[in-house]
């Protein structure tokens, strides 16, 4: 490890610790004692000692006096420059590491990085602290890393049409072993599957808040939240996910990427159990032959949510029936929450290729479906895009704090297999071209941009970038539209 590259030494010298060390270095270089310096600048030894140890920041007037006495300038002392020598750099690094929360969490005694500490011991301690820090960071991801890893996983799944035959086969074996032949997988079957793996499912009402399930490997128990909703979809899913960790032999994730990959595997396995491939194939091919494919029927046949049905359809449609697809979960604020496409539909993406949180075209079914009054059935729409025409089926629903839409779309040529293909709704979208729907009409913008003051809502989920309008975080097309609607009329 190169100390010069660690961020502990490249911080600006405004760091009181670095400043303090620099003052001490300049003082000892001139052979001055702390007492001598204190009397020269009209301060006290205890005050200066605090400054030199980085525990107090000197006022500029004191700093200027110190600098003059030591034959340098305040600016020099404050200039970000490498610490005076190797030893000083190491002492600063050790001091900083020992002041951090990571070291505090160890409950270990601190070492005073004084003169009596040999240089090689100092080198070794600093290297150990740096490695400890690196390991701690490896399991924490910044939102940027999370987005990047998420994008990698999505593109990897897309490269094999969102289909993983090995997991499909593993899940088929598991459900067949407990007598599953078709339709919804029952709770009873899930419990039997757990038993075959040597687990008992136990419902408790005191799970730690930060967990969804807990598995006791020693005693073979899977703890789940209370079975408050009999037949609740969520509980089957939680139990299956807990079992999947065991089936895949997952080890403690070493990085955030590992963690997400494991999540993706257990989610895929769970989907394969709730909608086993052989049962889904029989069902879907039958519907396709009748030209009556519908997400709502697929959902109802297997007792799963609309979200799960549409997502599961993307696993199987291309591999088993040669139908390319796209899937979008959007929020009523117009942002995409999840997305997948292998049919070439131009999903909005940021510069890194991440799609989560990106604003969707206003003309797409995933957004226009929100405008509908009667939302009990699916909404169908054809949309012309720069990449071709797509047919989409959208179902809206209400979540805890917002409404959402689930869309399953296919290229025009494949619409013929679906119920709803006869719709006459057709929209044209030229997104990502801004003139499509992202730019307010010039007259409206001219009227309002200097005559309004919106207060931006904070986005709840970190994956969302802020919509870029005139005001950070505010969608100005919607804002001006609102103002136009509510403005008093001139008469
Ligand atoms: Zn658009």
CSV table of C-alpha atoms and ligand atoms in Angstrom, one decimal:
chain,number,residue,atom,x,y,z
A,1,UNK,CA,0.0,0.0,0.0
A,2,UNK,CA,1.3,3.4,-0.9
A,3,UNK,CA,0.7,5.9,1.9
A,4,UNK,CA,1.0,8.8,-0.6
A,5,UNK,CA,-2.1,7.5,-2.4
A,6,UNK,CA,-4.3,7.0,0.7
A,7,UNK,CA,-6.8,9.7,1.2
A,8,UNK,CA,-5.6,10.3,4.7
A,9,UNK,CA,-2.6,12.3,3.5
A,10,UNK,CA,-4.1,14.0,0.5
A,11,UNK,CA,-6.7,15.9,2.6
A,12,UNK,CA,-6.3,19.7,2.5
A,13,UNK,CA,-4.0,21.0,5.2
A,14,UNK,CA,-7.0,22.7,6.7
A,15,UNK,CA,-7.3,19.4,8.6
A,16,UNK,CA,-6.4,20.6,12.1
A,17,UNK,CA,-4.3,17.5,12.7
A,18,UNK,CA,-2.1,18.2,9.6
A,19,UNK,CA,-1.9,21.8,10.4
A,20,UNK,CA,-0.9,21.0,14.0
A,21,UNK,CA,1.8,18.6,12.9
A,22,UNK,CA,3.1,21.2,10.4
A,23,UNK,CA,3.4,23.8,13.2
A,24,UNK,CA,5.2,21.3,15.4
A,25,UNK,CA,7.6,20.4,12.6
A,26,UNK,CA,8.4,24.1,11.9
A,27,UNK,CA,8.8,24.8,15.7
A,28,UNK,CA,11.1,21.8,16.4
A,29,UNK,CA,13.1,22.6,13.2
A,30,UNK,CA,13.9,26.0,14.7
A,31,UNK,CA,14.7,24.4,18.1
A,32,UNK,CA,11.9,26.2,19.9
A,33,UNK,CA,10.1,24.8,22.9
A,34,UNK,CA,6.4,25.0,23.2
A,35,UNK,CA,6.8,27.5,26.1
A,36,UNK,CA,9.0,29.8,24.0
A,37,UNK,CA,6.5,29.8,21.1
A,38,UNK,CA,3.6,30.4,23.5
A,39,UNK,CA,5.2,33.5,25.0
A,40,UNK,CA,6.3,34.8,21.6
A,41,UNK,CA,2.7,34.7,20.3
A,42,UNK,CA,1.0,35.6,23.5
A,43,UNK,CA,-0.7,32.3,24.1
A,44,UNK,CA,-0.4,29.5,26.6
A,45,UNK,CA,1.4,26.1,26.3
A,46,UNK,CA,-1.8,24.2,26.9
A,47,UNK,CA,-3.5,26.2,24.1
A,48,UNK,CA,-0.7,25.6,21.7
A,49,UNK,CA,-0.4,21.9,22.6
A,50,UNK,CA,-4.1,21.5,21.7
A,51,UNK,CA,-3.4,23.2,18.3
A,52,UNK,CA,-0.3,21.0,17.6
A,53,UNK,CA,-2.3,17.9,18.4
A,54,UNK,CA,-5.0,18.9,16.1
A,55,UNK,CA,-7.6,19.2,18.8
A,56,UNK,CA,-8.2,22.9,18.4
A,57,UNK,CA,-8.2,25.0,15.3
A,58,UNK,CA,-6.2,28.3,15.8
A,59,UNK,CA,-7.9,31.6,14.9
A,60,UNK,CA,-6.3,33.2,11.9
A,61,UNK,CA,-4.7,35.9,14.1
A,62,UNK,CA,-3.0,33.3,16.2
A,63,UNK,CA,-2.0,31.3,13.2
A,64,UNK,CA,-0.5,34.4,11.6
A,65,UNK,CA,1.5,35.2,14.8
A,66,UNK,CA,2.8,31.6,15.0
A,67,UNK,CA,3.8,31.6,11.3
A,68,UNK,CA,5.7,34.9,11.7
A,69,UNK,CA,7.5,33.6,14.8
A,70,UNK,CA,8.5,30.5,12.9
A,71,UNK,CA,9.7,32.3,9.8
A,72,UNK,CA,6.9,31.1,7.6
A,73,UNK,CA,3.4,32.3,6.5
A,74,UNK,CA,-0.1,31.2,7.5
A,75,UNK,CA,-0.7,30.4,3.9
A,76,UNK,CA,2.2,28.1,3.8
A,77,UNK,CA,1.1,26.3,6.9
A,78,UNK,CA,-2.4,25.9,5.4
A,79,UNK,CA,-1.3,24.9,1.8
A,80,UNK,CA,-2.2,21.4,1.0
A,81,UNK,CA,1.2,19.8,0.6
A,82,UNK,CA,2.6,16.4,1.6
A,83,UNK,CA,3.4,16.2,5.3
A,84,UNK,CA,7.0,17.3,6.1
A,85,UNK,CA,8.4,13.8,6.3
A,86,UNK,CA,7.6,10.1,6.2
A,87,UNK,CA,7.4,9.8,10.0
A,88,UNK,CA,5.1,12.8,10.3
A,89,UNK,CA,2.9,11.3,7.5
A,90,UNK,CA,2.6,8.0,9.4
A,91,UNK,CA,2.0,9.7,12.7
A,92,UNK,CA,-0.9,11.6,11.2
A,93,UNK,CA,-2.3,8.6,9.5
A,94,UNK,CA,-2.2,6.5,12.7
A,95,UNK,CA,-3.7,9.4,14.7
A,96,UNK,CA,-6.6,9.8,12.2
A,97,UNK,CA,-7.2,6.0,12.1
A,98,UNK,CA,-7.4,5.8,15.8
A,99,UNK,CA,-9.9,8.7,16.0
A,100,UNK,CA,-12.3,7.0,13.5
A,101,UNK,CA,-15.5,5.2,14.3
A,102,UNK,CA,-14.0,1.9,12.9
A,103,UNK,CA,-11.2,1.8,15.5
A,104,UNK,CA,-13.6,2.9,18.3
A,105,UNK,CA,-15.8,0.0,17.4
A,106,UNK,CA,-13.0,-2.4,18.2
A,107,UNK,CA,-12.7,-1.3,21.8
A,108,UNK,CA,-8.9,-1.8,21.5
A,109,UNK,CA,-6.4,0.5,23.3
A,110,UNK,CA,-4.9,3.3,21.1
A,111,UNK,CA,-1.1,3.6,20.6
A,112,UNK,CA,0.4,7.1,21.1
A,113,UNK,CA,2.2,7.9,17.8
A,114,UNK,CA,5.1,9.6,19.7
A,115,UNK,CA,8.8,9.6,19.2
A,116,UNK,CA,9.2,6.4,21.2
A,117,UNK,CA,7.3,4.4,18.7
A,118,UNK,CA,9.8,2.8,16.2
A,119,UNK,CA,9.3,3.7,12.6
A,120,UNK,CA,8.7,0.1,11.5
A,121,UNK,CA,6.0,-0.4,14.1
A,122,UNK,CA,4.4,2.8,12.9
A,123,UNK,CA,4.6,1.6,9.3
A,124,UNK,CA,3.0,-1.7,10.3
A,125,UNK,CA,0.2,-0.2,12.3
A,126,UNK,CA,-0.7,2.2,9.6
A,127,UNK,CA,-0.8,-0.6,7.0
A,128,UNK,CA,-3.0,-2.7,9.3
A,129,UNK,CA,-5.4,0.3,9.8
A,130,UNK,CA,-5.6,0.9,6.0
A,131,UNK,CA,-6.4,-2.8,5.3
A,132,UNK,CA,-9.0,-2.8,8.1
A,133,UNK,CA,-10.6,0.3,6.5
A,134,UNK,CA,-10.5,-1.3,3.0
A,135,UNK,CA,-12.2,-4.5,4.3
A,136,UNK,CA,-14.9,-2.5,6.1
A,137,UNK,CA,-15.6,-0.5,2.9
A,138,UNK,CA,-15.7,-3.5,0.7
A,139,UNK,CA,-19.1,-4.5,2.1
A,140,UNK,CA,-20.6,-1.0,2.1
A,141,UNK,CA,-21.5,0.4,-1.3
A,142,UNK,CA,-22.1,4.0,-2.3
A,143,UNK,CA,-25.2,4.7,-4.3
A,144,UNK,CA,-23.0,5.1,-7.4
A,145,UNK,CA,-21.5,1.6,-6.9
A,146,UNK,CA,-24.9,0.1,-6.2
A,147,UNK,CA,-26.2,1.6,-9.5
A,148,UNK,CA,-23.2,0.4,-11.4
A,149,UNK,CA,-23.4,-3.2,-10.0
A,150,UNK,CA,-27.1,-3.2,-10.6
A,151,UNK,CA,-26.6,-2.2,-14.2
A,152,UNK,CA,-24.0,-4.9,-14.7
A,153,UNK,CA,-26.3,-7.6,-13.4
A,154,UNK,CA,-29.2,-6.4,-15.5
A,155,UNK,CA,-27.1,-6.4,-18.7
A,156,UNK,CA,-25.8,-9.8,-17.9
A,157,UNK,CA,-29.3,-11.2,-17.5
A,158,UNK,CA,-30.4,-9.4,-20.7
A,159,UNK,CA,-27.5,-11.2,-22.5
A,160,UNK,CA,-29.2,-14.5,-21.8
A,161,UNK,CA,-32.8,-13.3,-22.3
A,162,UNK,CA,-33.4,-13.1,-18.5
A,163,UNK,CA,-33.5,-16.9,-18.4
A,164,UNK,CA,-31.3,-19.2,-16.2
A,165,UNK,CA,-32.1,-22.8,-17.2
A,166,UNK,CA,-30.0,-24.3,-14.3
A,167,UNK,CA,-32.1,-22.5,-11.7
A,168,UNK,CA,-35.3,-23.4,-13.5
A,169,UNK,CA,-34.4,-27.1,-13.4
A,170,UNK,CA,-33.4,-27.0,-9.7
A,171,UNK,CA,-36.7,-25.4,-8.8
A,172,UNK,CA,-38.7,-27.9,-10.9
A,173,UNK,CA,-37.0,-30.8,-9.0
A,174,UNK,CA,-37.9,-29.2,-5.7
A,175,UNK,CA,-41.5,-28.6,-6.4
A,176,UNK,CA,-42.1,-31.9,-8.1
A,177,UNK,CA,-40.6,-33.7,-5.1
A,178,UNK,CA,-43.5,-32.4,-3.0
A,179,UNK,CA,-46.2,-33.3,-5.5
A,180,UNK,CA,-46.7,-30.1,-7.3
A,181,UNK,CA,-48.4,-30.5,-10.7
A,182,UNK,CA,-49.7,-27.1,-11.7
A,183,UNK,CA,-51.4,-23.9,-10.5
A,184,UNK,CA,-50.5,-22.0,-7.4
A,185,UNK,CA,-47.8,-23.5,-5.1
A,186,UNK,CA,-49.5,-23.9,-1.7
A,187,UNK,CA,-48.1,-22.9,1.7
A,188,UNK,CA,-48.3,-26.5,2.7
A,189,UNK,CA,-46.0,-27.5,-0.2
A,190,UNK,CA,-43.6,-24.8,0.7
A,191,UNK,CA,-43.4,-26.2,4.3
A,192,UNK,CA,-42.8,-29.6,2.8
A,193,UNK,CA,-40.0,-28.3,0.7
A,194,UNK,CA,-38.4,-26.8,3.7
A,195,UNK,CA,-38.7,-30.1,5.6
A,196,UNK,CA,-36.9,-31.9,2.8
A,197,UNK,CA,-34.1,-29.5,3.2
A,198,UNK,CA,-34.0,-30.2,6.9
A,199,UNK,CA,-35.8,-27.0,8.0
A,200,UNK,CA,-38.9,-26.2,10.0
A,201,UNK,CA,-40.7,-22.9,9.3
A,202,UNK,CA,-41.6,-21.0,12.4
A,203,UNK,CA,-43.6,-17.8,12.5
A,204,UNK,CA,-42.5,-15.3,15.1
A,205,UNK,CA,-43.5,-11.7,15.8
A,206,UNK,CA,-40.2,-10.4,17.1
A,207,UNK,CA,-37.9,-10.7,14.1
A,208,UNK,CA,-35.1,-8.0,14.1
A,209,UNK,CA,-36.4,-4.9,12.3
A,210,UNK,CA,-33.5,-5.1,9.9
A,211,UNK,CA,-34.2,-8.6,8.7
A,212,UNK,CA,-36.9,-10.2,6.5
A,213,UNK,CA,-36.2,-13.8,7.7
A,214,UNK,CA,-33.7,-15.4,10.0
A,215,UNK,CA,-32.4,-18.9,9.5
A,216,UNK,CA,-31.0,-20.9,12.4
A,217,UNK,CA,-28.5,-23.2,10.7
A,218,UNK,CA,-27.7,-25.1,13.8
A,219,UNK,CA,-31.2,-26.1,14.6
A,220,UNK,CA,-32.6,-26.1,11.1
A,221,UNK,CA,-35.2,-23.4,11.6
A,222,UNK,CA,-36.4,-20.7,9.3
A,223,UNK,CA,-38.0,-17.8,11.2
A,224,UNK,CA,-40.7,-15.8,9.3
A,225,UNK,CA,-43.0,-12.9,10.3
A,226,UNK,CA,-46.4,-14.0,11.6
A,227,UNK,CA,-48.7,-15.6,9.1
A,228,UNK,CA,-51.1,-12.7,9.4
A,229,UNK,CA,-52.5,-13.0,5.9
A,230,UNK,CA,-53.5,-16.6,5.3
A,231,UNK,CA,-52.1,-17.6,1.9
A,232,UNK,CA,-50.2,-14.3,1.7
A,233,UNK,CA,-48.0,-14.3,-1.3
A,234,UNK,CA,-45.2,-12.7,0.6
A,235,UNK,CA,-44.7,-15.5,3.1
A,236,UNK,CA,-44.3,-18.2,0.5
A,237,UNK,CA,-41.8,-16.0,-1.2
A,238,UNK,CA,-39.8,-15.3,2.0
A,239,UNK,CA,-39.6,-18.9,3.0
A,240,UNK,CA,-38.5,-19.9,-0.5
A,241,UNK,CA,-35.8,-17.2,-0.5
A,242,UNK,CA,-34.5,-18.4,2.9
A,243,UNK,CA,-34.3,-22.0,1.5
A,244,UNK,CA,-32.6,-20.8,-1.7
A,245,UNK,CA,-29.6,-19.4,0.3
A,246,UNK,CA,-29.1,-23.0,1.6
A,247,UNK,CA,-29.6,-24.7,-1.8
A,248,UNK,CA,-27.1,-22.4,-3.5
A,249,UNK,CA,-24.6,-22.8,-0.7
A,250,UNK,CA,-24.3,-19.1,-0.3
A,251,UNK,CA,-21.5,-17.9,1.9
A,252,UNK,CA,-21.4,-14.5,3.7
A,253,UNK,CA,-21.2,-12.0,0.8
A,254,UNK,CA,-17.7,-10.5,0.5
A,255,UNK,CA,-18.8,-7.4,-1.3
A,256,UNK,CA,-21.9,-5.5,-2.3
A,257,UNK,CA,-21.7,-7.1,-5.7
A,258,UNK,CA,-21.8,-10.6,-4.1
A,259,UNK,CA,-24.8,-9.5,-2.0
A,260,UNK,CA,-26.8,-8.3,-5.0
A,261,UNK,CA,-25.9,-11.4,-7.0
A,262,UNK,CA,-27.1,-13.7,-4.2
A,263,UNK,CA,-30.3,-11.6,-4.0
A,264,UNK,CA,-30.8,-12.0,-7.7
A,265,UNK,CA,-30.3,-15.8,-7.5
A,266,UNK,CA,-32.7,-16.3,-4.6
A,267,UNK,CA,-35.3,-14.1,-6.2
A,268,UNK,CA,-35.0,-16.0,-9.5
A,269,UNK,CA,-35.3,-19.4,-7.6
A,270,UNK,CA,-38.4,-18.1,-5.8
A,271,UNK,CA,-40.0,-17.0,-9.1
A,272,UNK,CA,-39.2,-20.5,-10.5
A,273,UNK,CA,-40.9,-22.2,-7.6
A,274,UNK,CA,-44.0,-20.0,-7.5
A,275,UNK,CA,-44.4,-20.4,-11.3
A,276,UNK,CA,-42.5,-23.5,-12.3
A,277,UNK,CA,-41.3,-23.6,-15.9
A,278,UNK,CA,-43.2,-26.7,-17.0
A,279,UNK,CA,-46.5,-25.5,-15.6
A,280,UNK,CA,-46.0,-22.0,-17.0
A,281,UNK,CA,-45.1,-23.4,-20.4
A,282,UNK,CA,-48.2,-25.5,-20.6
A,283,UNK,CA,-50.3,-22.5,-19.6
A,284,UNK,CA,-48.6,-19.9,-21.8
A,285,UNK,CA,-48.4,-22.0,-24.9
A,286,UNK,CA,-52.1,-22.8,-24.6
A,287,UNK,CA,-53.0,-19.1,-24.3
A,288,UNK,CA,-50.7,-18.2,-27.1
A,289,UNK,CA,-52.4,-20.8,-29.4
A,290,UNK,CA,-55.7,-19.1,-28.6
A,291,UNK,CA,-54.1,-15.7,-29.2
A,292,UNK,CA,-55.2,-14.8,-25.7
A,293,UNK,CA,-52.0,-14.2,-23.7
A,294,UNK,CA,-52.7,-11.8,-20.7
A,295,UNK,CA,-50.6,-10.9,-17.7
A,296,UNK,CA,-53.7,-10.8,-15.5
A,297,UNK,CA,-54.6,-14.4,-16.3
A,298,UNK,CA,-51.0,-15.5,-15.8
A,299,UNK,CA,-51.0,-13.8,-12.4
A,300,UNK,CA,-54.3,-15.3,-11.3
A,301,UNK,CA,-53.4,-18.8,-12.5
A,302,UNK,CA,-50.4,-19.0,-10.2
A,303,UNK,CA,-51.6,-16.8,-7.3
A,304,UNK,CA,-48.9,-14.2,-7.6
A,305,UNK,CA,-48.7,-10.4,-7.9
A,306,UNK,CA,-49.0,-8.6,-11.2
A,307,UNK,CA,-45.4,-7.4,-10.8
A,308,UNK,CA,-44.2,-11.0,-10.3
A,309,UNK,CA,-46.3,-12.2,-13.3
A,310,UNK,CA,-45.0,-9.7,-15.7
A,311,UNK,CA,-41.4,-10.2,-14.5
A,312,UNK,CA,-41.8,-14.0,-14.7
A,313,UNK,CA,-43.1,-13.6,-18.2
A,314,UNK,CA,-39.9,-11.9,-19.3
A,315,UNK,CA,-37.9,-15.0,-18.0
A,316,UNK,CA,-39.8,-17.4,-20.1
A,317,UNK,CA,-41.3,-15.5,-23.1
A,318,UNK,CA,-38.1,-15.3,-25.2
A,319,UNK,CA,-36.5,-18.7,-24.3
A,320,UNK,CA,-39.7,-20.7,-24.6
A,321,UNK,CA,-41.8,-18.9,-27.1
A,322,UNK,CA,-39.4,-16.6,-29.0
A,323,UNK,CA,-41.2,-13.4,-27.9
A,324,UNK,CA,-38.8,-10.6,-27.0
A,325,UNK,CA,-40.2,-8.4,-24.2
A,326,UNK,CA,-39.8,-5.4,-22.0
A,327,UNK,CA,-40.9,-4.9,-18.4
A,328,UNK,CA,-41.3,-1.6,-16.6
A,329,UNK,CA,-42.3,-0.7,-13.0
A,330,UNK,CA,-42.9,3.0,-12.8
A,331,UNK,CA,-44.0,5.3,-10.0
A,332,UNK,CA,-46.7,7.9,-10.4
A,333,UNK,CA,-44.0,10.6,-10.4
A,334,UNK,CA,-43.0,9.2,-13.8
A,335,UNK,CA,-39.8,7.6,-12.7
A,336,UNK,CA,-38.8,4.1,-13.7
A,337,UNK,CA,-38.3,1.9,-10.6
A,338,UNK,CA,-37.3,-1.3,-12.3
A,339,UNK,CA,-36.9,-2.1,-16.0
A,340,UNK,CA,-35.8,-4.9,-18.3
A,341,UNK,CA,-35.7,-5.1,-22.1
A,342,UNK,CA,-34.4,-7.4,-24.8
A,343,UNK,CA,-36.8,-6.1,-27.4
A,344,UNK,CA,-34.8,-3.0,-28.2
A,345,UNK,CA,-37.3,-0.5,-26.7
A,346,UNK,CA,-35.3,2.6,-25.8
A,347,UNK,CA,-35.4,2.6,-22.0
A,348,UNK,CA,-34.1,5.9,-20.6
A,349,UNK,CA,-30.7,5.5,-19.0
A,350,UNK,CA,-28.2,7.8,-17.4
A,351,UNK,CA,-24.6,8.2,-18.7
A,352,UNK,CA,-23.5,5.1,-16.8
A,353,UNK,CA,-26.3,3.0,-18.3
A,354,UNK,CA,-28.3,2.9,-15.1
A,355,UNK,CA,-32.1,3.0,-15.6
A,356,UNK,CA,-33.5,3.1,-12.1
A,357,UNK,CA,-35.0,6.4,-11.2
A,358,UNK,CA,-34.9,7.7,-14.8
A,359,UNK,CA,-37.9,9.7,-16.0
A,360,UNK,CA,-40.0,7.8,-18.5
A,361,UNK,CA,-41.5,9.3,-21.7
A,362,UNK,CA,-44.9,10.9,-20.8
A,363,UNK,CA,-46.4,9.2,-23.9
A,364,UNK,CA,-45.5,5.6,-22.9
A,365,UNK,CA,-48.2,3.4,-21.5
A,366,UNK,CA,-46.3,3.0,-18.3
A,367,UNK,CA,-47.2,6.7,-17.6
A,368,UNK,CA,-50.4,7.3,-19.6
A,369,UNK,CA,-52.1,4.5,-17.8
A,370,UNK,CA,-52.2,6.7,-14.7
A,371,UNK,CA,-54.5,9.1,-16.4
A,372,UNK,CA,-57.3,6.5,-16.7
A,373,UNK,CA,-60.3,6.6,-14.3
A,374,UNK,CA,-61.2,2.9,-14.4
A,375,UNK,CA,-58.0,1.0,-13.5
A,376,UNK,CA,-59.5,-2.3,-12.6
A,377,UNK,CA,-58.4,-3.9,-15.9
A,378,UNK,CA,-55.2,-3.7,-17.9
A,379,UNK,CA,-54.6,-0.7,-20.1
A,380,UNK,CA,-53.4,-1.4,-23.7
A,381,UNK,CA,-51.5,0.9,-26.0
A,382,UNK,CA,-49.4,0.9,-29.2
A,383,UNK,CA,-46.5,3.3,-29.0
A,384,UNK,CA,-44.3,4.4,-31.9
A,385,UNK,CA,-40.7,5.0,-30.8
A,386,UNK,CA,-37.5,5.7,-32.7
A,387,UNK,CA,-36.8,2.0,-32.4
A,388,UNK,CA,-40.1,0.9,-33.8
A,389,UNK,CA,-43.7,0.3,-32.6
A,390,UNK,CA,-44.4,-1.6,-29.4
A,391,UNK,CA,-47.6,-2.9,-27.9
A,392,UNK,CA,-47.9,-2.6,-24.1
A,393,UNK,CA,-50.2,-3.8,-21.4
A,394,UNK,CA,-50.1,-1.8,-18.2
A,395,UNK,CA,-51.7,-2.5,-14.8
A,396,UNK,CA,-51.8,0.3,-12.2
A,397,UNK,CA,-51.9,-0.3,-8.4
A,398,UNK,CA,-51.4,1.5,-5.1
A,399,UNK,CA,-48.4,1.1,-2.9
A,400,UNK,CA,-47.8,2.3,0.6
A,401,UNK,CA,-47.1,5.9,-0.4
A,402,UNK,CA,-47.5,6.2,-4.1
A,403,UNK,CA,-49.2,4.6,-7.1
A,404,UNK,CA,-47.3,2.4,-9.5
A,405,UNK,CA,-47.7,0.8,-12.9
A,406,UNK,CA,-46.5,-2.5,-14.2
A,407,UNK,CA,-46.0,-2.7,-17.9
A,408,UNK,CA,-45.2,-5.7,-20.1
A,409,UNK,CA,-44.5,-4.8,-23.7
A,410,UNK,CA,-43.6,-6.5,-27.0
A,411,UNK,CA,-42.6,-5.4,-30.5
A,412,UNK,CA,-45.6,-4.8,-32.8
A,413,UNK,CA,-45.1,-8.1,-34.6
A,414,UNK,CA,-45.7,-10.1,-31.4
A,415,UNK,CA,-48.8,-8.2,-30.3
A,416,UNK,CA,-50.9,-10.7,-32.2
A,417,UNK,CA,-50.6,-13.3,-29.4
A,418,UNK,CA,-52.0,-11.0,-26.7
A,419,UNK,CA,-55.4,-10.0,-25.5
A,420,UNK,CA,-55.8,-6.3,-26.0
A,421,UNK,CA,-54.0,-6.2,-29.4
A,422,UNK,CA,-57.2,-4.7,-30.9
A,423,UNK,CA,-56.8,-1.5,-29.0
A,424,UNK,CA,-57.0,1.7,-31.0
A,425,UNK,CA,-54.9,3.7,-28.6
A,426,UNK,CA,-51.7,4.8,-30.3
A,427,UNK,CA,-49.1,7.3,-29.1
A,428,UNK,CA,-46.0,8.7,-30.7
A,429,UNK,CA,-42.8,9.1,-28.7
A,430,UNK,CA,-39.5,10.5,-29.9
A,431,UNK,CA,-37.8,10.4,-26.4
A,432,UNK,CA,-34.9,10.7,-25.6
A,433,UNK,CA,-35.3,13.7,-27.9
A,434,UNK,CA,-36.1,16.5,-25.4
A,435,UNK,CA,-38.7,18.1,-27.7
A,436,UNK,CA,-40.9,14.9,-27.3
A,437,UNK,CA,-42.1,15.6,-23.8
A,438,UNK,CA,-39.4,17.0,-21.6
A,439,UNK,CA,-39.4,20.6,-22.7
A,440,UNK,CA,-42.3,22.9,-21.8
A,441,UNK,CA,-44.0,24.8,-24.6
A,442,UNK,CA,-42.0,28.0,-25.2
A,443,UNK,CA,-44.9,30.3,-24.5
A,444,UNK,CA,-45.8,28.6,-21.3
A,445,UNK,CA,-42.2,28.5,-20.1
A,446,UNK,CA,-41.8,32.2,-21.0
A,447,UNK,CA,-44.9,33.0,-19.0
A,448,UNK,CA,-44.0,31.1,-15.8
A,449,UNK,CA,-40.2,30.6,-15.4
A,450,UNK,CA,-39.6,34.0,-13.6
A,451,UNK,CA,-43.0,34.1,-12.0
A,452,UNK,CA,-43.2,30.9,-10.0
A,453,UNK,CA,-41.3,29.4,-7.0
A,454,UNK,CA,-41.9,25.7,-6.5
A,455,UNK,CA,-40.5,23.9,-3.4
A,456,UNK,CA,-38.9,20.7,-4.5
A,457,UNK,CA,-40.0,17.4,-3.0
A,458,UNK,CA,-37.1,15.2,-1.7
A,459,UNK,CA,-36.9,11.9,-3.3
A,460,UNK,CA,-37.4,9.0,-1.0
A,461,UNK,CA,-35.2,6.5,-2.7
A,462,UNK,CA,-31.5,7.1,-3.2
A,463,UNK,CA,-31.4,5.5,-6.6
A,464,UNK,CA,-33.4,8.4,-8.1
A,465,UNK,CA,-31.6,11.2,-9.8
A,466,UNK,CA,-33.2,14.6,-9.5
A,467,UNK,CA,-35.3,15.6,-12.6
A,468,UNK,CA,-33.3,18.4,-14.3
A,469,UNK,CA,-35.6,21.3,-14.8
A,470,UNK,CA,-35.3,25.1,-14.2
A,471,UNK,CA,-35.4,24.3,-10.5
A,472,UNK,CA,-33.3,21.4,-9.3
A,473,UNK,CA,-35.6,18.5,-8.4
A,474,UNK,CA,-38.7,19.9,-10.1
A,475,UNK,CA,-40.3,18.7,-13.3
A,476,UNK,CA,-41.0,22.0,-15.0
A,477,UNK,CA,-43.3,20.6,-17.6
A,478,UNK,CA,-45.6,19.4,-14.8
A,479,UNK,CA,-45.0,22.6,-12.8
A,480,UNK,CA,-46.0,24.9,-15.6
A,481,UNK,CA,-48.9,22.7,-16.5
A,482,UNK,CA,-50.2,23.0,-13.0
A,483,UNK,CA,-49.8,26.8,-13.0
A,484,UNK,CA,-51.6,27.1,-16.2
A,485,UNK,CA,-54.5,25.0,-14.9
A,486,UNK,CA,-54.8,27.0,-11.7
A,487,UNK,CA,-54.1,30.5,-12.9
A,488,UNK,CA,-57.0,32.9,-12.5
A,489,UNK,CA,-58.5,33.8,-15.8
A,490,UNK,CA,-58.1,37.3,-17.2
A,491,UNK,CA,-61.7,38.4,-17.3
B,1,LIG,ZN1,-41.3,11.5,-24.5
